[in-house]
CSV table of C-alpha atoms and ligand atoms in Angstrom, one decimal:
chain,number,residue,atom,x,y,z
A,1,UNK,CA,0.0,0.0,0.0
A,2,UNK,CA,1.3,3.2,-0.8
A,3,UNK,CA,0.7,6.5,1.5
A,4,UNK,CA,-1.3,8.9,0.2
A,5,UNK,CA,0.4,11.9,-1.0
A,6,UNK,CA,-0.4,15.4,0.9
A,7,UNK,CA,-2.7,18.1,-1.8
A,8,UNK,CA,-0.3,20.4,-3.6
A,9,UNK,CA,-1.3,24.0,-2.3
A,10,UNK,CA,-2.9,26.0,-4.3
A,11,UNK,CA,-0.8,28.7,-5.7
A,12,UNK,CA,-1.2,32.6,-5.8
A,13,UNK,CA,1.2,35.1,-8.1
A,14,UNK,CA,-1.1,38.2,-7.4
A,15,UNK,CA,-3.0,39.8,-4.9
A,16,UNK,CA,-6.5,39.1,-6.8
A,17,UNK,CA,-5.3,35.9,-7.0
A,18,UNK,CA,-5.0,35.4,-3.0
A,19,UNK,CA,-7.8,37.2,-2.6
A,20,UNK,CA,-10.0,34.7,-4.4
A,21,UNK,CA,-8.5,31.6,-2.3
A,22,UNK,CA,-9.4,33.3,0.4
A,23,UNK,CA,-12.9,34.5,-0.9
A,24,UNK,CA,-13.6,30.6,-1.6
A,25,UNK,CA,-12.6,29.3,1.8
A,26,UNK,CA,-15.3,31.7,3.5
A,27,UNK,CA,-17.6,31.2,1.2
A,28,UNK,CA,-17.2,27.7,2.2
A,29,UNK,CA,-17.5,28.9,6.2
A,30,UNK,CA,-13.3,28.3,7.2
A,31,UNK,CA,-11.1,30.3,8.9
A,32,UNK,CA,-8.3,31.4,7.5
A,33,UNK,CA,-4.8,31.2,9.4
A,34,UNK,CA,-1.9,33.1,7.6
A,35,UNK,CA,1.8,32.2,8.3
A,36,UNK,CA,4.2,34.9,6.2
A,37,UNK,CA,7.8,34.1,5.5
A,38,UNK,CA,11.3,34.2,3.5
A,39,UNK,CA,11.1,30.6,2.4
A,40,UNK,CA,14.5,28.4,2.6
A,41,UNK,CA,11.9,26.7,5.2
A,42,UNK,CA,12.5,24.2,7.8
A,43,UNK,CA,10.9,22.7,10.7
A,44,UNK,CA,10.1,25.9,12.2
A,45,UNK,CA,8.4,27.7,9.9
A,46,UNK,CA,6.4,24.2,9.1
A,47,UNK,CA,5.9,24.3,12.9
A,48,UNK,CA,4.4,27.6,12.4
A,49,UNK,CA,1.8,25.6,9.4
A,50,UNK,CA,0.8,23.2,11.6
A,51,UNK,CA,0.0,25.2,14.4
A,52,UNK,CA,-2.3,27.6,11.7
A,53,UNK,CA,-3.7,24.5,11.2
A,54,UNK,CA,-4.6,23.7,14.9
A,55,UNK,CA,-5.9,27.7,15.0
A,56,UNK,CA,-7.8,27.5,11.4
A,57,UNK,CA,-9.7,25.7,8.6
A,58,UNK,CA,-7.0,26.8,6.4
A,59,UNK,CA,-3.2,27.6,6.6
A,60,UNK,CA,-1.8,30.0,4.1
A,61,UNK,CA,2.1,30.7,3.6
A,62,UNK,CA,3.4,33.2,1.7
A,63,UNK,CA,7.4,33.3,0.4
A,64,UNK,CA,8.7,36.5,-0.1
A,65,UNK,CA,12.0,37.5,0.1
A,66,UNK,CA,11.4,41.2,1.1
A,67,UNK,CA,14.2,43.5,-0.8
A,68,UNK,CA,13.2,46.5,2.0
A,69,UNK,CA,14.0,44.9,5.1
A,70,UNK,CA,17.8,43.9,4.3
A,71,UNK,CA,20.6,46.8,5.1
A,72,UNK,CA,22.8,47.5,1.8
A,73,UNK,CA,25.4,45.3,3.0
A,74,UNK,CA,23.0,42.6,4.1
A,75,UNK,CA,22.9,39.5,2.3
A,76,UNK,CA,19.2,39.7,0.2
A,77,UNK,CA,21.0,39.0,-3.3
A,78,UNK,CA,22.5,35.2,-1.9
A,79,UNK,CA,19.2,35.1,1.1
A,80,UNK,CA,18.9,31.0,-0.3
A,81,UNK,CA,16.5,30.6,-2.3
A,82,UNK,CA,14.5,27.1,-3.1
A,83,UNK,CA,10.7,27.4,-4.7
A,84,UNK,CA,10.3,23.5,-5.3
A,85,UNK,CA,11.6,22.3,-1.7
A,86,UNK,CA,9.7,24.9,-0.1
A,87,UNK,CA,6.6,24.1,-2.0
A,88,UNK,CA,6.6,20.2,-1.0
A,89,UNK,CA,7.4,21.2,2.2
A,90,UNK,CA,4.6,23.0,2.8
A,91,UNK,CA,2.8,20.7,1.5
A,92,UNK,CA,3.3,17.8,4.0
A,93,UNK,CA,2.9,20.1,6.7
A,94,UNK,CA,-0.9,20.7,5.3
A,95,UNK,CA,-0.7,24.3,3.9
A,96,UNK,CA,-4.1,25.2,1.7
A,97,UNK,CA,-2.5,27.5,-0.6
A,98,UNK,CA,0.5,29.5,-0.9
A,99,UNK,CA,1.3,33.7,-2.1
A,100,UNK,CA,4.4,33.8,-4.0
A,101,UNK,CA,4.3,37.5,-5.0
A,102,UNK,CA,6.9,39.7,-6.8
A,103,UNK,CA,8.6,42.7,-5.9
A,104,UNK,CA,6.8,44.4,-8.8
A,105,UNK,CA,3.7,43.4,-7.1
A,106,UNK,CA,4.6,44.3,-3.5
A,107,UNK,CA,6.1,47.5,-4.2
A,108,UNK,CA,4.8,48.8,-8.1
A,109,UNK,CA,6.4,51.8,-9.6
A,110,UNK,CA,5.0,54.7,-7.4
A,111,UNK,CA,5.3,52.8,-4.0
A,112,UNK,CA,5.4,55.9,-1.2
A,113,UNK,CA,3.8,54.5,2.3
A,114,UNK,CA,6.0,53.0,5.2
A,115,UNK,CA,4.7,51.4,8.5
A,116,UNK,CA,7.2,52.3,10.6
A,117,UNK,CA,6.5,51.8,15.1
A,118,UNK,CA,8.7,54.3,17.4
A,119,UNK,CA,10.3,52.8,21.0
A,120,UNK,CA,10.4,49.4,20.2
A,121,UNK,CA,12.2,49.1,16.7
A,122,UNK,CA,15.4,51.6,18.4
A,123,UNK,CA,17.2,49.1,20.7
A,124,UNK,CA,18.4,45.3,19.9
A,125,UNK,CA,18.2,44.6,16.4
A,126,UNK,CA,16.9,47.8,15.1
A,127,UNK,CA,20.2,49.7,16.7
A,128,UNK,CA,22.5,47.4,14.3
A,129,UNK,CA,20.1,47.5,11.2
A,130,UNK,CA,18.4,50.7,10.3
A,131,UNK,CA,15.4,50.6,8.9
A,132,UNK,CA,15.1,46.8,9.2
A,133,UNK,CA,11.6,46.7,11.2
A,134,UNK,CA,10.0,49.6,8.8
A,135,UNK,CA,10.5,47.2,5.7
A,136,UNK,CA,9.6,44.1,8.4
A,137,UNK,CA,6.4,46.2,9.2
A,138,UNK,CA,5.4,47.1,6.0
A,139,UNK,CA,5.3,43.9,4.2
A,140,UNK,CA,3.5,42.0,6.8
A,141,UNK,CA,1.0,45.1,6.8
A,142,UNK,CA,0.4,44.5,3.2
A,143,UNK,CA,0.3,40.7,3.4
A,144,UNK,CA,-1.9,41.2,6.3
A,145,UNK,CA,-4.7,44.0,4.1
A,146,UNK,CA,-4.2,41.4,1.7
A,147,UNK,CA,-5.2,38.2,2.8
A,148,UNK,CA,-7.5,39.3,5.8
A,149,UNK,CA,-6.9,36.4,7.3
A,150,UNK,CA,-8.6,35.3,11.1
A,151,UNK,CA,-4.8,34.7,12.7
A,152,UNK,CA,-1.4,35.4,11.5
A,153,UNK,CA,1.4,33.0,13.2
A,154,UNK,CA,5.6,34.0,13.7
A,155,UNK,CA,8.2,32.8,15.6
A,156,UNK,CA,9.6,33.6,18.8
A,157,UNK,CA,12.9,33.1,17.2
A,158,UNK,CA,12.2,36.9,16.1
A,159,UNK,CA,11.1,37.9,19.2
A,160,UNK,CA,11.7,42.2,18.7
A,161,UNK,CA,10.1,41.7,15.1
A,162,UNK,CA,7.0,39.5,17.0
A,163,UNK,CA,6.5,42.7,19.7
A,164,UNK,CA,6.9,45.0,16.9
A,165,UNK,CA,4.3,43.0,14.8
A,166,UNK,CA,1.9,43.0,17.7
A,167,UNK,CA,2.6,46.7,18.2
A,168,UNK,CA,1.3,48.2,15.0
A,169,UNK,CA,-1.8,45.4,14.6
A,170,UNK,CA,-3.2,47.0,17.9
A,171,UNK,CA,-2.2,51.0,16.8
A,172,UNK,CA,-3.6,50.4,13.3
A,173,UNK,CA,-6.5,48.3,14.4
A,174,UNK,CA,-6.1,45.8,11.9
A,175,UNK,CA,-8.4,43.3,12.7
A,176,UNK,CA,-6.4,39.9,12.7
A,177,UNK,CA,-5.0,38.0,15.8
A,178,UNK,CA,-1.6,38.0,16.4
A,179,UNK,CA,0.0,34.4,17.5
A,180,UNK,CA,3.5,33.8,18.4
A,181,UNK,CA,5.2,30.4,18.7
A,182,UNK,CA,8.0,28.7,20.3
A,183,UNK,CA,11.3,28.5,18.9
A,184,UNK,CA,12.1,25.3,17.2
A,185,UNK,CA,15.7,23.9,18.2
A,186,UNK,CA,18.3,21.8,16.6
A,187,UNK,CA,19.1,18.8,19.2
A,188,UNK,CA,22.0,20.5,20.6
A,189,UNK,CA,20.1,24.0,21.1
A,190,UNK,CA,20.9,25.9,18.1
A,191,UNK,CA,17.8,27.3,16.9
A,192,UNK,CA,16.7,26.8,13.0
A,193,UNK,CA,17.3,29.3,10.8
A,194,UNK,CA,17.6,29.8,7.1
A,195,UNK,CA,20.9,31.7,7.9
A,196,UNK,CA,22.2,28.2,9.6
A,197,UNK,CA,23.2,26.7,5.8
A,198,UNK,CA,25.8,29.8,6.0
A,199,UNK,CA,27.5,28.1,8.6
A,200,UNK,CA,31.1,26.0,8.2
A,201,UNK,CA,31.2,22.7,9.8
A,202,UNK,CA,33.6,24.4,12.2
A,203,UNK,CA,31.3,27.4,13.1
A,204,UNK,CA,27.9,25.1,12.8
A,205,UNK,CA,30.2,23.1,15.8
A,206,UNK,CA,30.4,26.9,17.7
A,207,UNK,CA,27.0,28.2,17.3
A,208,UNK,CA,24.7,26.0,19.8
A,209,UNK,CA,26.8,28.2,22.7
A,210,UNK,CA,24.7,31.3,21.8
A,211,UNK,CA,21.3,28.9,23.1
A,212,UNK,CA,23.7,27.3,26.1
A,213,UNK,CA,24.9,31.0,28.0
A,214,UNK,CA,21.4,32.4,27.5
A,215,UNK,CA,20.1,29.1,29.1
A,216,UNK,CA,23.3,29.3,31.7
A,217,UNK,CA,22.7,33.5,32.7
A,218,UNK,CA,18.6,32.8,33.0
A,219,UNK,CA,19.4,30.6,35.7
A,220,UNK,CA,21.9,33.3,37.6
A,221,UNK,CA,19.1,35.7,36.6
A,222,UNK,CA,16.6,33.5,38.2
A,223,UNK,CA,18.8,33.3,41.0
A,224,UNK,CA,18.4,36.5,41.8
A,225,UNK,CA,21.6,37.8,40.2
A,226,UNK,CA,21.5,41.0,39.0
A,227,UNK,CA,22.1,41.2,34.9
A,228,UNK,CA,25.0,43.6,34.2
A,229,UNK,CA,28.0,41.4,35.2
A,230,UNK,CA,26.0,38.2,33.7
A,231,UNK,CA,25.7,39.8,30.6
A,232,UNK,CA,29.7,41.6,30.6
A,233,UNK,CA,30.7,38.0,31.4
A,234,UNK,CA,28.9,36.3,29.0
A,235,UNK,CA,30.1,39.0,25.7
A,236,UNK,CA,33.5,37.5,27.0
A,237,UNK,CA,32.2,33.8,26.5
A,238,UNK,CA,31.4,34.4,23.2
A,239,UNK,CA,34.3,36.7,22.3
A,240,UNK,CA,36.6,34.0,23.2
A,241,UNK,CA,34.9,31.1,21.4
A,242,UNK,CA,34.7,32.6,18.6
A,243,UNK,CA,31.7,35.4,18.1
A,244,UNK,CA,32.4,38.0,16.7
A,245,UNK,CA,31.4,40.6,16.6
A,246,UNK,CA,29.0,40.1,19.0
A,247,UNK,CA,26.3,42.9,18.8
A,248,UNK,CA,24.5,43.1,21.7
A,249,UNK,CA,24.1,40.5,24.5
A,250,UNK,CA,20.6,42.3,26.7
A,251,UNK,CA,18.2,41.6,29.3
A,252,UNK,CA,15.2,42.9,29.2
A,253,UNK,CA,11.3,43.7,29.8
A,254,UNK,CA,9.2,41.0,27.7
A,255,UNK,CA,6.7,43.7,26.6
A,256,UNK,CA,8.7,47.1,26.1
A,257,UNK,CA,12.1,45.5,25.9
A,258,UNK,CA,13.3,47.9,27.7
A,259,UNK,CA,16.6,47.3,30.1
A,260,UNK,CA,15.8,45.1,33.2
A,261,UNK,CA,18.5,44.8,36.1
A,262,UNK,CA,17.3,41.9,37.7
A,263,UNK,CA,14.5,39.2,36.8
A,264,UNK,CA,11.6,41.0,39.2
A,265,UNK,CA,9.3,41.1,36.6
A,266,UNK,CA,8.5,38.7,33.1
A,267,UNK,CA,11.6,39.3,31.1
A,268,UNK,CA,13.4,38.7,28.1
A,269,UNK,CA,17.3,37.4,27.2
A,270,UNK,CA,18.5,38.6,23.8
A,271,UNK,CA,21.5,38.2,22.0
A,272,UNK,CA,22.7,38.8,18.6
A,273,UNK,CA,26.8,38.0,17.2
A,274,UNK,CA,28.4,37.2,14.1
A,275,UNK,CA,29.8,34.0,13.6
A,276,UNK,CA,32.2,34.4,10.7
A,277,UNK,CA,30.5,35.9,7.6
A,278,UNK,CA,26.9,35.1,9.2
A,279,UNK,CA,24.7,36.8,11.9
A,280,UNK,CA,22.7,34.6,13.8
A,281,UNK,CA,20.3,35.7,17.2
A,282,UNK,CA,18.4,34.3,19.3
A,283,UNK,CA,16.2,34.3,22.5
A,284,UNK,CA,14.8,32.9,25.5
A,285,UNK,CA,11.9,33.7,27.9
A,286,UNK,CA,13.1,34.6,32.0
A,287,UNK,CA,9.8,34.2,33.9
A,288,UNK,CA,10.3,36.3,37.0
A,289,UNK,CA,12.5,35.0,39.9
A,290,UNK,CA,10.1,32.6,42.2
A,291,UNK,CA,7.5,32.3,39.4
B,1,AMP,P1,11.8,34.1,8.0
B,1,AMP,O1,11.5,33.2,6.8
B,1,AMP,O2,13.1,33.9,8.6
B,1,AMP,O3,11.4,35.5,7.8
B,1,AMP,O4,10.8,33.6,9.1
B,1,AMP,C1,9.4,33.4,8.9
B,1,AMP,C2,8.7,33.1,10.2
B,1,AMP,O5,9.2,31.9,10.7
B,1,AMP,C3,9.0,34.2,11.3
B,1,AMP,O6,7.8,34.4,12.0
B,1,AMP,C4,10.0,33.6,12.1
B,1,AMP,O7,10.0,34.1,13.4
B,1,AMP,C5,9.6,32.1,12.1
B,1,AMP,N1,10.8,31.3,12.4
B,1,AMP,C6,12.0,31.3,11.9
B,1,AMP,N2,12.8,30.4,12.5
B,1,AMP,C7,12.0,29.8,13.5
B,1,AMP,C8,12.3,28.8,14.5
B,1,AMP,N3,13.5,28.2,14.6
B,1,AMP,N4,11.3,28.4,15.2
B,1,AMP,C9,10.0,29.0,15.1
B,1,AMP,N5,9.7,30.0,14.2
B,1,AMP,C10,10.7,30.4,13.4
Protein backbone atom coordinates (compact mmCIF):
# COMPACT_ATOMS: atom_id res chain seq x y z
CA UNK A 1 0.00 0.00 0.00
CA UNK A 2 1.26 3.23 -0.79
CA UNK A 3 0.67 6.45 1.52
CA UNK A 4 -1.25 8.93 0.25
CA UNK A 5 0.39 11.94 -1.01
CA UNK A 6 -0.44 15.40 0.87
CA UNK A 7 -2.67 18.07 -1.82
CA UNK A 8 -0.35 20.44 -3.60
CA UNK A 9 -1.32 24.02 -2.33
CA UNK A 10 -2.88 26.05 -4.27
CA UNK A 11 -0.80 28.73 -5.70
CA UNK A 12 -1.19 32.57 -5.77
CA UNK A 13 1.15 35.10 -8.12
CA UNK A 14 -1.10 38.23 -7.36
CA UNK A 15 -2.96 39.85 -4.94
CA UNK A 16 -6.55 39.11 -6.79
CA UNK A 17 -5.32 35.91 -6.97
CA UNK A 18 -4.99 35.38 -3.03
CA UNK A 19 -7.84 37.18 -2.59
CA UNK A 20 -10.01 34.66 -4.45
CA UNK A 21 -8.46 31.63 -2.33
CA UNK A 22 -9.43 33.33 0.44
CA UNK A 23 -12.94 34.54 -0.87
CA UNK A 24 -13.61 30.57 -1.58
CA UNK A 25 -12.58 29.33 1.84
CA UNK A 26 -15.26 31.73 3.54
CA UNK A 27 -17.55 31.22 1.25
CA UNK A 28 -17.17 27.73 2.24
CA UNK A 29 -17.52 28.85 6.24
CA UNK A 30 -13.33 28.32 7.15
CA UNK A 31 -11.14 30.29 8.86
CA UNK A 32 -8.33 31.44 7.49
CA UNK A 33 -4.76 31.23 9.44
CA UNK A 34 -1.87 33.14 7.57
CA UNK A 35 1.79 32.20 8.29
CA UNK A 36 4.20 34.90 6.24
CA UNK A 37 7.75 34.07 5.47
CA UNK A 38 11.26 34.24 3.48
CA UNK A 39 11.12 30.64 2.38
CA UNK A 40 14.51 28.37 2.62
CA UNK A 41 11.87 26.65 5.23
CA UNK A 42 12.46 24.21 7.83
CA UNK A 43 10.92 22.69 10.71
CA UNK A 44 10.08 25.92 12.25
CA UNK A 45 8.41 27.73 9.92
CA UNK A 46 6.43 24.19 9.12
CA UNK A 47 5.87 24.34 12.86
CA UNK A 48 4.40 27.55 12.37
CA UNK A 49 1.84 25.58 9.41
CA UNK A 50 0.84 23.17 11.60
CA UNK A 51 0.05 25.20 14.42
CA UNK A 52 -2.30 27.58 11.72
CA UNK A 53 -3.74 24.50 11.23
CA UNK A 54 -4.56 23.67 14.91
CA UNK A 55 -5.92 27.71 14.98
CA UNK A 56 -7.79 27.47 11.41
CA UNK A 57 -9.70 25.68 8.64
CA UNK A 58 -7.04 26.84 6.41
CA UNK A 59 -3.18 27.60 6.64
CA UNK A 60 -1.77 29.99 4.14
CA UNK A 61 2.08 30.75 3.61
CA UNK A 62 3.45 33.18 1.70
CA UNK A 63 7.42 33.31 0.45
CA UNK A 64 8.68 36.53 -0.10
CA UNK A 65 12.01 37.50 0.08
CA UNK A 66 11.43 41.24 1.08
CA UNK A 67 14.20 43.52 -0.83
CA UNK A 68 13.21 46.52 2.01
CA UNK A 69 13.96 44.90 5.10
CA UNK A 70 17.83 43.91 4.26
CA UNK A 71 20.60 46.75 5.06
CA UNK A 72 22.82 47.46 1.83
CA UNK A 73 25.36 45.34 2.97
CA UNK A 74 22.95 42.59 4.06
CA UNK A 75 22.87 39.49 2.28
CA UNK A 76 19.25 39.73 0.16
CA UNK A 77 21.04 39.00 -3.32
CA UNK A 78 22.48 35.25 -1.86
CA UNK A 79 19.20 35.08 1.06
CA UNK A 80 18.89 30.97 -0.26
CA UNK A 81 16.52 30.59 -2.26
CA UNK A 82 14.51 27.07 -3.06
CA UNK A 83 10.73 27.41 -4.69
CA UNK A 84 10.30 23.53 -5.26
CA UNK A 85 11.65 22.32 -1.69
CA UNK A 86 9.70 24.87 -0.15
CA UNK A 87 6.58 24.14 -1.98
CA UNK A 88 6.55 20.21 -1.01
CA UNK A 89 7.40 21.19 2.19
CA UNK A 90 4.56 23.05 2.79
CA UNK A 91 2.84 20.69 1.48
CA UNK A 92 3.28 17.82 3.95
CA UNK A 93 2.86 20.11 6.73
CA UNK A 94 -0.89 20.74 5.33
CA UNK A 95 -0.65 24.26 3.92
CA UNK A 96 -4.10 25.23 1.74
CA UNK A 97 -2.53 27.51 -0.65
CA UNK A 98 0.54 29.54 -0.94
CA UNK A 99 1.32 33.73 -2.05
CA UNK A 100 4.41 33.78 -4.03
CA UNK A 101 4.34 37.49 -5.03
CA UNK A 102 6.91 39.66 -6.84
CA UNK A 103 8.59 42.67 -5.89
CA UNK A 104 6.83 44.36 -8.78
CA UNK A 105 3.74 43.41 -7.07
CA UNK A 106 4.61 44.34 -3.49
CA UNK A 107 6.14 47.52 -4.22
CA UNK A 108 4.83 48.75 -8.05
CA UNK A 109 6.41 51.82 -9.56
CA UNK A 110 4.97 54.67 -7.39
CA UNK A 111 5.29 52.81 -4.02
CA UNK A 112 5.38 55.87 -1.19
CA UNK A 113 3.78 54.47 2.27
CA UNK A 114 5.98 53.03 5.24
CA UNK A 115 4.65 51.38 8.46
CA UNK A 116 7.17 52.35 10.58
CA UNK A 117 6.48 51.83 15.09
CA UNK A 118 8.69 54.30 17.38
CA UNK A 119 10.29 52.76 21.03
CA UNK A 120 10.43 49.35 20.15
CA UNK A 121 12.22 49.08 16.71
CA UNK A 122 15.36 51.62 18.43
CA UNK A 123 17.16 49.09 20.69
CA UNK A 124 18.37 45.27 19.86
CA UNK A 125 18.21 44.62 16.43
CA UNK A 126 16.91 47.81 15.10
CA UNK A 127 20.24 49.75 16.69
CA UNK A 128 22.53 47.39 14.28
CA UNK A 129 20.10 47.55 11.21
CA UNK A 130 18.36 50.73 10.30
CA UNK A 131 15.45 50.57 8.90
CA UNK A 132 15.08 46.84 9.17
CA UNK A 133 11.56 46.67 11.20
CA UNK A 134 10.00 49.59 8.82
CA UNK A 135 10.47 47.16 5.70
CA UNK A 136 9.58 44.10 8.38
CA UNK A 137 6.37 46.21 9.21
CA UNK A 138 5.45 47.14 6.01
CA UNK A 139 5.32 43.91 4.20
CA UNK A 140 3.47 42.03 6.82
CA UNK A 141 1.01 45.11 6.82
CA UNK A 142 0.42 44.46 3.16
CA UNK A 143 0.32 40.70 3.38
CA UNK A 144 -1.87 41.23 6.33
CA UNK A 145 -4.73 43.98 4.05
CA UNK A 146 -4.18 41.36 1.74
CA UNK A 147 -5.17 38.20 2.79
CA UNK A 148 -7.47 39.32 5.77
CA UNK A 149 -6.86 36.38 7.28
CA UNK A 150 -8.64 35.29 11.14
CA UNK A 151 -4.79 34.73 12.71
CA UNK A 152 -1.41 35.36 11.55
CA UNK A 153 1.41 32.95 13.20
CA UNK A 154 5.59 33.98 13.65
CA UNK A 155 8.23 32.77 15.60
CA UNK A 156 9.59 33.58 18.79
CA UNK A 157 12.93 33.05 17.18
CA UNK A 158 12.25 36.95 16.07
CA UNK A 159 11.08 37.94 19.21
CA UNK A 160 11.75 42.17 18.74
CA UNK A 161 10.06 41.73 15.06
CA UNK A 162 7.05 39.54 17.05
CA UNK A 163 6.52 42.69 19.66
CA UNK A 164 6.88 45.05 16.90
CA UNK A 165 4.25 43.03 14.78
CA UNK A 166 1.88 43.02 17.75
CA UNK A 167 2.55 46.71 18.21
CA UNK A 168 1.27 48.19 15.01
CA UNK A 169 -1.75 45.45 14.59
CA UNK A 170 -3.21 47.01 17.88
CA UNK A 171 -2.17 50.96 16.81
CA UNK A 172 -3.57 50.40 13.32
CA UNK A 173 -6.51 48.29 14.44
CA UNK A 174 -6.10 45.81 11.91
CA UNK A 175 -8.41 43.27 12.69
CA UNK A 176 -6.36 39.89 12.66
CA UNK A 177 -4.98 38.01 15.76
CA UNK A 178 -1.62 37.96 16.43
CA UNK A 179 -0.05 34.39 17.47
CA UNK A 180 3.50 33.83 18.44
CA UNK A 181 5.18 30.37 18.67
CA UNK A 182 7.97 28.73 20.34
CA UNK A 183 11.26 28.49 18.92
CA UNK A 184 12.08 25.34 17.16
CA UNK A 185 15.71 23.88 18.23
CA UNK A 186 18.34 21.79 16.59
CA UNK A 187 19.06 18.78 19.25
CA UNK A 188 22.02 20.54 20.64
CA UNK A 189 20.14 24.03 21.09
CA UNK A 190 20.89 25.91 18.13
CA UNK A 191 17.82 27.33 16.91
CA UNK A 192 16.74 26.76 12.96
CA UNK A 193 17.30 29.32 10.79
CA UNK A 194 17.60 29.83 7.15
CA UNK A 195 20.87 31.70 7.91
CA UNK A 196 22.24 28.21 9.56
CA UNK A 197 23.23 26.73 5.76
CA UNK A 198 25.80 29.84 6.02
CA UNK A 199 27.47 28.08 8.57
CA UNK A 200 31.05 26.02 8.16
CA UNK A 201 31.17 22.68 9.85
CA UNK A 202 33.61 24.42 12.22
CA UNK A 203 31.29 27.40 13.07
CA UNK A 204 27.90 25.12 12.79
CA UNK A 205 30.21 23.11 15.80
CA UNK A 206 30.44 26.87 17.69
CA UNK A 207 27.01 28.18 17.32
CA UNK A 208 24.67 26.02 19.81
CA UNK A 209 26.79 28.22 22.68
CA UNK A 210 24.69 31.29 21.84
CA UNK A 211 21.33 28.94 23.10
CA UNK A 212 23.66 27.31 26.05
CA UNK A 213 24.94 30.96 27.98
CA UNK A 214 21.36 32.44 27.47
CA UNK A 215 20.11 29.10 29.13
CA UNK A 216 23.32 29.33 31.67
CA UNK A 217 22.68 33.46 32.67
CA UNK A 218 18.59 32.77 33.00
CA UNK A 219 19.40 30.58 35.66
CA UNK A 220 21.90 33.25 37.57
CA UNK A 221 19.05 35.73 36.60
CA UNK A 222 16.56 33.48 38.24
CA UNK A 223 18.85 33.31 40.98
CA UNK A 224 18.36 36.46 41.78
CA UNK A 225 21.57 37.80 40.22
CA UNK A 226 21.50 40.97 38.95
CA UNK A 227 22.14 41.20 34.87
CA UNK A 228 25.03 43.61 34.19
CA UNK A 229 28.01 41.37 35.16
CA UNK A 230 25.98 38.23 33.67
CA UNK A 231 25.75 39.81 30.60
CA UNK A 232 29.69 41.65 30.64
CA UNK A 233 30.71 38.02 31.43
CA UNK A 234 28.93 36.32 29.04
CA UNK A 235 30.06 39.01 25.73
CA UNK A 236 33.54 37.53 27.04
CA UNK A 237 32.16 33.78 26.53
CA UNK A 238 31.36 34.40 23.18
CA UNK A 239 34.27 36.74 22.35
CA UNK A 240 36.60 34.03 23.25
CA UNK A 241 34.91 31.12 21.36
CA UNK A 242 34.71 32.61 18.56
CA UNK A 243 31.69 35.40 18.14
CA UNK A 244 32.43 37.97 16.75
CA UNK A 245 31.38 40.59 16.58
CA UNK A 246 28.97 40.13 19.05
CA UNK A 247 26.26 42.92 18.84
CA UNK A 248 24.52 43.11 21.67
CA UNK A 249 24.10 40.46 24.45
CA UNK A 250 20.61 42.28 26.72
CA UNK A 251 18.18 41.56 29.31
CA UNK A 252 15.21 42.94 29.23
CA UNK A 253 11.28 43.68 29.79
CA UNK A 254 9.25 41.00 27.73
CA UNK A 255 6.68 43.73 26.61
CA UNK A 256 8.67 47.14 26.06
CA UNK A 257 12.07 45.46 25.88
CA UNK A 258 13.28 47.90 27.74
CA UNK A 259 16.58 47.28 30.06
CA UNK A 260 15.84 45.09 33.16
CA UNK A 261 18.46 44.82 36.06
CA UNK A 262 17.32 41.94 37.71
CA UNK A 263 14.49 39.22 36.75
CA UNK A 264 11.59 40.96 39.19
CA UNK A 265 9.29 41.12 36.59
CA UNK A 266 8.46 38.71 33.09
CA UNK A 267 11.59 39.26 31.08
CA UNK A 268 13.44 38.69 28.10
CA UNK A 269 17.29 37.36 27.24
CA UNK A 270 18.52 38.60 23.77
CA UNK A 271 21.47 38.20 21.99
CA UNK A 272 22.67 38.82 18.62
CA UNK A 273 26.77 38.01 17.23
CA UNK A 274 28.38 37.23 14.07
CA UNK A 275 29.83 33.97 13.57
CA UNK A 276 32.18 34.39 10.70
CA UNK A 277 30.51 35.95 7.63
CA UNK A 278 26.93 35.06 9.23
CA UNK A 279 24.73 36.82 11.88
CA UNK A 280 22.65 34.57 13.79
CA UNK A 281 20.28 35.74 17.22
CA UNK A 282 18.45 34.30 19.30
CA UNK A 283 16.23 34.32 22.49
CA UNK A 284 14.82 32.88 25.49
CA UNK A 285 11.90 33.71 27.94
CA UNK A 286 13.08 34.61 32.01
CA UNK A 287 9.82 34.23 33.93
CA UNK A 288 10.26 36.29 37.03
CA UNK A 289 12.47 35.03 39.87
CA UNK A 290 10.14 32.63 42.23
CA UNK A 291 7.49 32.33 39.40
P1 LIG B 1 11.77 34.07 7.99
O1 LIG B 1 11.51 33.20 6.81
O2 LIG B 1 13.12 33.93 8.58
O3 LIG B 1 11.36 35.50 7.76
O4 LIG B 1 10.80 33.56 9.12
C1 LIG B 1 9.42 33.42 8.90
C2 LIG B 1 8.72 33.12 10.19
O5 LIG B 1 9.24 31.91 10.75
C3 LIG B 1 8.95 34.21 11.26
O6 LIG B 1 7.76 34.42 11.97
C4 LIG B 1 10.02 33.59 12.11
O7 LIG B 1 10.03 34.09 13.43
C5 LIG B 1 9.63 32.13 12.08
N1 LIG B 1 10.77 31.29 12.44
C6 LIG B 1 12.02 31.32 11.92
N2 LIG B 1 12.81 30.42 12.54
C7 LIG B 1 12.03 29.81 13.48
C8 LIG B 1 12.27 28.79 14.46
N3 LIG B 1 13.48 28.23 14.60
N4 LIG B 1 11.25 28.42 15.25
C9 LIG B 1 10.02 29.00 15.12
N5 LIG B 1 9.73 29.96 14.22
C10 LIG B 1 10.72 30.36 13.41
Amino acid sequence: MSAALPSQPAIAETVAALRAIVRGYRAAGETVALVPTMGALHEGHLQLVREGRKRADRAIATIFVNPTQFGPNEDFARYPRDRDGDLAKLASAGASAVFLPTVETMYPSGFATTVSVAGLTEGLCGAYRPGHFAGVATVVTKLLMQALPDVALFGEKDYQQLQVIRRFVRDLDIPVEIQGVPTIREADGLALSSRNAYLTPAERAVAPLLHALLDEIAEKLQAGQDAAPLLEAGMGRLGEAGFGPVQYLAFVDADTLQPMGRADRPGRLLVAAYLGKTRLIDNIAVPPRGA
